[in-house]
mmCIF file of C-alpha atoms in Angstrom:
data_model
loop_
_atom_site.group_PDB
_atom_site.id
_atom_site.type_symbol
_atom_site.label_atom_id
_atom_site.label_comp_id
_atom_site.label_asym_id
_atom_site.label_seq_id
_atom_site.Cartn_x
_atom_site.Cartn_y
_atom_site.Cartn_z
ATOM 1 C CA GLN A 483 -12.434 -12.477 3.250
ATOM 2 C CA LYS A 484 -12.772 -13.883 -0.260
ATOM 3 C CA GLU A 485 -9.862 -12.737 -2.389
ATOM 4 C CA VAL A 486 -8.865 -12.797 -6.024
ATOM 5 C CA GLU A 487 -5.199 -12.173 -6.782
ATOM 6 C CA GLN A 488 -3.620 -11.098 -10.045
ATOM 7 C CA ASN A 489 -0.199 -9.782 -10.964
ATOM 8 C CA SER A 490 -0.696 -6.078 -11.631
ATOM 9 C CA GLY A 491 1.896 -6.036 -14.383
ATOM 10 C CA PRO A 492 2.500 -4.387 -16.663
ATOM 11 C CA LEU A 493 2.970 -7.464 -18.792
ATOM 12 C CA SER A 494 4.663 -6.624 -22.062
ATOM 13 C CA VAL A 495 4.659 -9.034 -25.012
ATOM 14 C CA PRO A 496 5.675 -8.549 -28.659
ATOM 15 C CA GLU A 497 3.018 -8.572 -31.347
ATOM 16 C CA GLY A 498 2.219 -12.126 -32.434
ATOM 17 C CA ALA A 499 3.351 -13.716 -29.162
ATOM 18 C CA ILE A 500 1.251 -15.543 -26.579
ATOM 19 C CA ALA A 501 0.197 -13.515 -23.553
ATOM 20 C CA SER A 502 -0.442 -15.485 -20.367
ATOM 21 C CA LEU A 503 -2.519 -13.928 -17.590
ATOM 22 C CA ASN A 504 -2.941 -15.632 -14.231
ATOM 23 C CA CYS A 505 -5.369 -15.448 -11.343
ATOM 24 C CA THR A 506 -5.734 -17.243 -8.008
ATOM 25 C CA TYR A 507 -8.743 -17.225 -5.715
ATOM 26 C CA SER A 508 -9.226 -18.022 -2.061
ATOM 27 C CA ASP A 509 -12.827 -19.326 -1.920
ATOM 28 C CA ARG A 510 -12.657 -23.027 -2.699
ATOM 29 C CA GLY A 511 -16.430 -23.071 -3.171
ATOM 30 C CA SER A 512 -16.325 -20.693 -6.151
ATOM 31 C CA GLN A 513 -18.180 -22.035 -9.158
ATOM 32 C CA SER A 514 -17.971 -19.559 -12.041
ATOM 33 C CA PHE A 515 -15.007 -17.631 -13.382
ATOM 34 C CA PHE A 516 -14.854 -14.727 -15.785
ATOM 35 C CA TRP A 517 -12.276 -12.691 -17.653
ATOM 36 C CA TYR A 518 -13.123 -9.103 -18.504
ATOM 37 C CA ARG A 519 -11.088 -6.732 -20.654
ATOM 38 C CA GLN A 520 -11.055 -3.053 -19.712
ATOM 39 C CA TYR A 521 -9.590 -0.382 -21.951
ATOM 40 C CA SER A 522 -8.396 2.776 -20.260
ATOM 41 C CA GLY A 523 -11.334 4.977 -19.318
ATOM 42 C CA LYS A 524 -13.896 2.380 -20.408
ATOM 43 C CA SER A 525 -16.031 -0.228 -18.652
ATOM 44 C CA PRO A 526 -15.238 -3.964 -18.377
ATOM 45 C CA GLU A 527 -16.138 -6.107 -21.375
ATOM 46 C CA LEU A 528 -16.679 -9.865 -21.005
ATOM 47 C CA ILE A 529 -14.045 -11.935 -22.828
ATOM 48 C CA MET A 530 -14.488 -15.452 -21.488
ATOM 49 C CA SER A 531 -16.349 -17.416 -18.868
ATOM 50 C CA ILE A 532 -15.436 -20.876 -17.569
ATOM 51 C CA TYR A 533 -17.201 -23.210 -15.208
ATOM 52 C CA SER A 534 -15.524 -26.625 -15.426
ATOM 53 C CA ASN A 535 -11.952 -27.744 -14.931
ATOM 54 C CA GLY A 536 -9.886 -27.753 -18.102
ATOM 55 C CA ASP A 537 -9.582 -25.506 -21.129
ATOM 56 C CA LYS A 538 -12.165 -23.453 -22.982
ATOM 57 C CA GLU A 539 -11.228 -21.878 -26.309
ATOM 58 C CA ASP A 540 -12.863 -18.967 -28.126
ATOM 59 C CA GLY A 541 -10.947 -17.663 -31.119
ATOM 60 C CA ARG A 542 -7.543 -16.402 -29.989
ATOM 61 C CA PHE A 543 -8.519 -16.716 -26.308
ATOM 62 C CA THR A 544 -8.203 -19.803 -24.102
ATOM 63 C CA ALA A 545 -9.335 -19.887 -20.495
ATOM 64 C CA GLN A 546 -7.910 -22.569 -18.211
ATOM 65 C CA LEU A 547 -9.367 -23.597 -14.851
ATOM 66 C CA ASN A 548 -7.854 -25.773 -12.126
ATOM 67 C CA LYS A 549 -10.178 -25.842 -9.126
ATOM 68 C CA ALA A 550 -7.856 -28.075 -7.078
ATOM 69 C CA SER A 551 -5.131 -25.417 -7.317
ATOM 70 C CA GLN A 552 -7.664 -22.548 -7.179
ATOM 71 C CA TYR A 553 -6.128 -21.136 -10.317
ATOM 72 C CA VAL A 554 -7.562 -19.697 -13.509
ATOM 73 C CA SER A 555 -5.652 -18.308 -16.473
ATOM 74 C CA LEU A 556 -6.225 -16.616 -19.800
ATOM 75 C CA LEU A 557 -4.028 -17.192 -22.834
ATOM 76 C CA ILE A 558 -4.131 -14.786 -25.760
ATOM 77 C CA ARG A 559 -2.577 -16.208 -28.916
ATOM 78 C CA ASP A 560 -1.201 -14.038 -31.732
ATOM 79 C CA SER A 561 -1.376 -10.952 -29.508
ATOM 80 C CA GLN A 562 -2.287 -7.714 -31.262
ATOM 81 C CA PRO A 563 -1.692 -4.096 -30.198
ATOM 82 C CA SER A 564 -5.489 -3.819 -29.852
ATOM 83 C CA ASP A 565 -5.274 -6.394 -27.030
ATOM 84 C CA SER A 566 -3.431 -3.828 -24.904
ATOM 85 C CA ALA A 567 -5.743 -3.292 -21.934
ATOM 86 C CA THR A 568 -6.253 -4.282 -18.308
ATOM 87 C CA TYR A 569 -7.596 -7.803 -17.861
ATOM 88 C CA LEU A 570 -9.800 -8.424 -14.838
ATOM 89 C CA CYS A 571 -10.354 -11.849 -13.327
ATOM 90 C CA ALA A 572 -13.718 -12.244 -11.557
ATOM 91 C CA VAL A 573 -15.106 -15.059 -9.442
ATOM 92 C CA LEU A 574 -18.692 -15.956 -8.502
ATOM 93 C CA PRO A 575 -19.212 -18.157 -5.426
ATOM 94 C CA ARG A 576 -21.464 -21.178 -5.268
ATOM 95 C CA GLY A 577 -25.134 -20.855 -4.354
ATOM 96 C CA GLY A 578 -26.258 -19.566 -0.987
ATOM 97 C CA ALA A 579 -25.428 -16.394 0.918
ATOM 98 C CA GLY A 580 -23.015 -14.288 -1.054
ATOM 99 C CA SER A 581 -23.644 -16.132 -4.253
ATOM 100 C CA TYR A 582 -24.465 -13.119 -6.402
ATOM 101 C CA GLN A 583 -21.414 -10.986 -5.727
ATOM 102 C CA LEU A 584 -18.685 -10.982 -8.363
ATOM 103 C CA THR A 585 -15.314 -10.602 -6.669
ATOM 104 C CA PHE A 586 -12.654 -9.026 -8.882
ATOM 105 C CA GLY A 587 -8.898 -8.984 -8.840
ATOM 106 C CA LYS A 588 -7.125 -5.665 -9.330
ATOM 107 C CA GLY A 589 -6.368 -6.556 -12.924
ATOM 108 C CA THR A 590 -3.261 -7.173 -15.021
ATOM 109 C CA LYS A 591 -2.212 -4.467 -17.451
ATOM 110 C CA LEU A 592 -1.154 -5.977 -20.771
ATOM 111 C CA SER A 593 0.903 -4.083 -23.328
ATOM 112 C CA VAL A 594 1.433 -5.600 -26.791
ATOM 113 C CA ILE A 595 4.453 -4.064 -28.473
ATOM 114 C CA PRO A 596 4.266 -3.710 -32.307
ATOM 115 C CA ASP B 1091 -30.093 -5.845 -29.106
ATOM 116 C CA ALA B 1092 -29.867 -2.972 -26.635
ATOM 117 C CA GLY B 1093 -27.017 -3.296 -24.185
ATOM 118 C CA VAL B 1094 -26.781 -1.904 -20.670
ATOM 119 C CA THR B 1095 -27.163 1.862 -20.563
ATOM 120 C CA GLN B 1096 -26.236 4.296 -17.810
ATOM 121 C CA SER B 1097 -26.755 7.970 -17.211
ATOM 122 C CA PRO B 1098 -25.210 10.403 -16.810
ATOM 123 C CA THR B 1099 -21.768 9.613 -18.220
ATOM 124 C CA HIS B 1100 -19.980 12.154 -16.041
ATOM 125 C CA LEU B 1101 -20.936 14.043 -12.922
ATOM 126 C CA ILE B 1102 -19.237 16.595 -10.691
ATOM 127 C CA LYS B 1103 -20.549 17.169 -7.170
ATOM 128 C CA THR B 1104 -19.303 18.780 -3.975
ATOM 129 C CA ARG B 1105 -18.885 17.167 -0.573
ATOM 130 C CA GLY B 1106 -22.129 16.692 1.306
ATOM 131 C CA GLN B 1107 -24.323 16.674 -1.776
ATOM 132 C CA GLN B 1108 -26.475 13.794 -2.963
ATOM 133 C CA VAL B 1109 -26.342 12.042 -6.332
ATOM 134 C CA THR B 1110 -28.582 9.670 -8.292
ATOM 135 C CA LEU B 1111 -27.238 7.419 -11.025
ATOM 136 C CA ARG B 1112 -29.444 5.484 -13.415
ATOM 137 C CA CYS B 1113 -29.177 2.158 -15.237
ATOM 138 C CA SER B 1114 -31.259 0.275 -17.781
ATOM 139 C CA PRO B 1115 -30.417 -3.415 -18.094
ATOM 140 C CA LYS B 1116 -29.748 -5.373 -21.267
ATOM 141 C CA SER B 1117 -32.899 -6.483 -23.055
ATOM 142 C CA GLY B 1118 -34.184 -9.709 -21.475
ATOM 143 C CA HIS B 1119 -32.304 -9.256 -18.195
ATOM 144 C CA ASP B 1120 -34.051 -8.859 -14.851
ATOM 145 C CA THR B 1121 -31.228 -8.329 -12.373
ATOM 146 C CA VAL B 1122 -29.065 -5.275 -11.794
ATOM 147 C CA SER B 1123 -25.837 -5.074 -9.806
ATOM 148 C CA TRP B 1124 -23.912 -1.927 -8.945
ATOM 149 C CA TYR B 1125 -20.125 -1.706 -8.545
ATOM 150 C CA GLN B 1126 -17.700 1.043 -7.580
ATOM 151 C CA GLN B 1127 -14.305 1.126 -9.278
ATOM 152 C CA ALA B 1128 -11.604 3.371 -7.887
ATOM 153 C CA LEU B 1129 -8.607 4.225 -10.050
ATOM 154 C CA GLY B 1130 -6.243 1.270 -10.407
ATOM 155 C CA GLN B 1131 -8.563 -1.125 -8.571
ATOM 156 C CA GLY B 1132 -10.994 -3.831 -9.583
ATOM 157 C CA PRO B 1133 -14.727 -3.143 -9.279
ATOM 158 C CA GLN B 1134 -16.161 -3.494 -5.757
ATOM 159 C CA PHE B 1135 -19.685 -4.849 -5.327
ATOM 160 C CA ILE B 1136 -22.169 -2.385 -3.834
ATOM 161 C CA PHE B 1137 -25.470 -4.285 -4.095
ATOM 162 C CA GLN B 1138 -27.742 -6.266 -6.378
ATOM 163 C CA TYR B 1139 -31.443 -5.800 -7.139
ATOM 164 C CA TYR B 1140 -33.851 -8.492 -8.240
ATOM 165 C CA GLU B 1141 -37.660 -8.376 -8.241
ATOM 166 C CA GLU B 1142 -37.485 -4.772 -7.006
ATOM 167 C CA GLU B 1143 -35.694 -5.825 -3.811
ATOM 168 C CA GLU B 1144 -32.100 -5.559 -2.640
ATOM 169 C CA ARG B 1145 -30.970 -9.174 -2.787
ATOM 170 C CA GLN B 1146 -27.412 -8.776 -1.567
ATOM 171 C CA ARG B 1147 -25.233 -5.966 -0.313
ATOM 172 C CA GLY B 1148 -21.466 -5.503 -0.192
ATOM 173 C CA ASN B 1149 -19.428 -3.617 2.413
ATOM 174 C CA PHE B 1150 -20.771 -0.152 1.711
ATOM 175 C CA PRO B 1151 -22.351 2.243 4.225
ATOM 176 C CA ASP B 1152 -26.036 3.100 4.335
ATOM 177 C CA ARG B 1153 -25.283 6.309 2.450
ATOM 178 C CA PHE B 1154 -25.455 4.077 -0.597
ATOM 179 C CA SER B 1155 -29.006 3.050 -1.437
ATOM 180 C CA GLY B 1156 -30.815 1.880 -4.494
ATOM 181 C CA HIS B 1157 -34.050 1.037 -6.141
ATOM 182 C CA GLN B 1158 -35.309 -1.183 -8.918
ATOM 183 C CA PHE B 1159 -38.388 -0.351 -10.937
ATOM 184 C CA PRO B 1160 -40.978 -2.706 -12.448
ATOM 185 C CA ASN B 1161 -39.294 -2.353 -15.863
ATOM 186 C CA TYR B 1162 -36.054 -3.683 -14.233
ATOM 187 C CA SER B 1163 -34.215 -0.367 -14.494
ATOM 188 C CA SER B 1164 -32.407 0.766 -11.379
ATOM 189 C CA GLU B 1165 -31.083 3.782 -9.530
ATOM 190 C CA LEU B 1166 -28.125 4.181 -7.218
ATOM 191 C CA ASN B 1167 -28.322 6.992 -4.685
ATOM 192 C CA VAL B 1168 -25.401 8.254 -2.645
ATOM 193 C CA ASN B 1169 -26.029 10.729 0.176
ATOM 194 C CA ALA B 1170 -23.600 12.997 2.023
ATOM 195 C CA LEU B 1171 -20.907 12.610 -0.629
ATOM 196 C CA LEU B 1172 -17.302 12.266 0.491
ATOM 197 C CA LEU B 1173 -14.157 12.910 -1.517
ATOM 198 C CA GLY B 1174 -13.510 9.165 -1.414
ATOM 199 C CA ASP B 1175 -16.718 8.508 -3.323
ATOM 200 C CA SER B 1176 -15.012 9.757 -6.475
ATOM 201 C CA ALA B 1177 -14.920 6.710 -8.748
ATOM 202 C CA LEU B 1178 -16.360 5.002 -11.809
ATOM 203 C CA TYR B 1179 -19.774 3.572 -10.961
ATOM 204 C CA LEU B 1180 -20.679 0.536 -12.986
ATOM 205 C CA CYS B 1181 -24.017 -1.107 -13.501
ATOM 206 C CA ALA B 1182 -24.131 -4.746 -14.585
ATOM 207 C CA SER B 1183 -27.166 -6.672 -15.702
ATOM 208 C CA SER B 1184 -27.842 -10.404 -15.717
ATOM 209 C CA LEU B 1185 -30.667 -12.894 -15.938
ATOM 210 C CA THR B 1186 -31.392 -14.739 -12.702
ATOM 211 C CA GLY B 1187 -31.525 -18.474 -13.313
ATOM 212 C CA ALA B 1188 -29.481 -18.352 -16.493
ATOM 213 C CA TYR B 1189 -26.355 -20.490 -16.844
ATOM 214 C CA GLN B 1190 -23.555 -18.867 -14.788
ATOM 215 C CA GLU B 1191 -25.712 -15.703 -14.521
ATOM 216 C CA THR B 1192 -23.098 -13.778 -16.482
ATOM 217 C CA GLN B 1193 -23.000 -10.077 -15.701
ATOM 218 C CA TYR B 1194 -22.655 -7.534 -18.513
ATOM 219 C CA PHE B 1195 -21.493 -4.024 -17.737
ATOM 220 C CA GLY B 1196 -22.749 -0.666 -18.896
ATOM 221 C CA PRO B 1197 -20.436 2.193 -19.884
ATOM 222 C CA GLY B 1198 -20.318 3.553 -16.345
ATOM 223 C CA THR B 1199 -20.802 6.928 -14.696
ATOM 224 C CA ARG B 1200 -17.668 8.771 -13.654
ATOM 225 C CA LEU B 1201 -18.307 10.726 -10.461
ATOM 226 C CA LEU B 1202 -15.965 13.411 -9.211
ATOM 227 C CA VAL B 1203 -16.537 14.806 -5.719
ATOM 228 C CA LEU B 1204 -14.811 18.132 -4.989
#
């Protein structure tokens, strides 16, 4: 069973701080990794995608991938109250059977305190 | 650029009834995936349609079926509704062959089964 694990939180950080969200996955053959943000009562919105080991930065967001440790993280710099949401980690396996199914973690609820 | 659209936004049904949910993919996309998200959980993959065929299916019973039309839009049908089918149903579209085949979600249909 392919699994994606996240701390459910809630993770509380003060406004302006760095929020660090973590995710581990069980399928060593996974090739693509995504972070989605989901506000309460809304649908998931893509924040970042990462494919290669290392860091990928987009504005205040940095995704980090370590395939050897089967670990992916999302850093949010200068956190704002509008960043308060549930963050979902999703993993896409490599090509072949089962390659089209995104597997999600349960999400980490982030609360940014003004 | 039109995003993913879904209809209806909300639906209330009773046990044993049947329901049809609809999805139009993002402009330029040819692939539609359906997910079920229960409260407090990450989305669970139901199935994916490409070239009007079911390309992959998750661990959902045959009561869940779908269809894709020549214009790439899709329907999800659920027969013999159970109370446990109450959830947010998400449609995601992507472009097969594109880099990472990123999936973008629609606003969802919230189904309540009484």
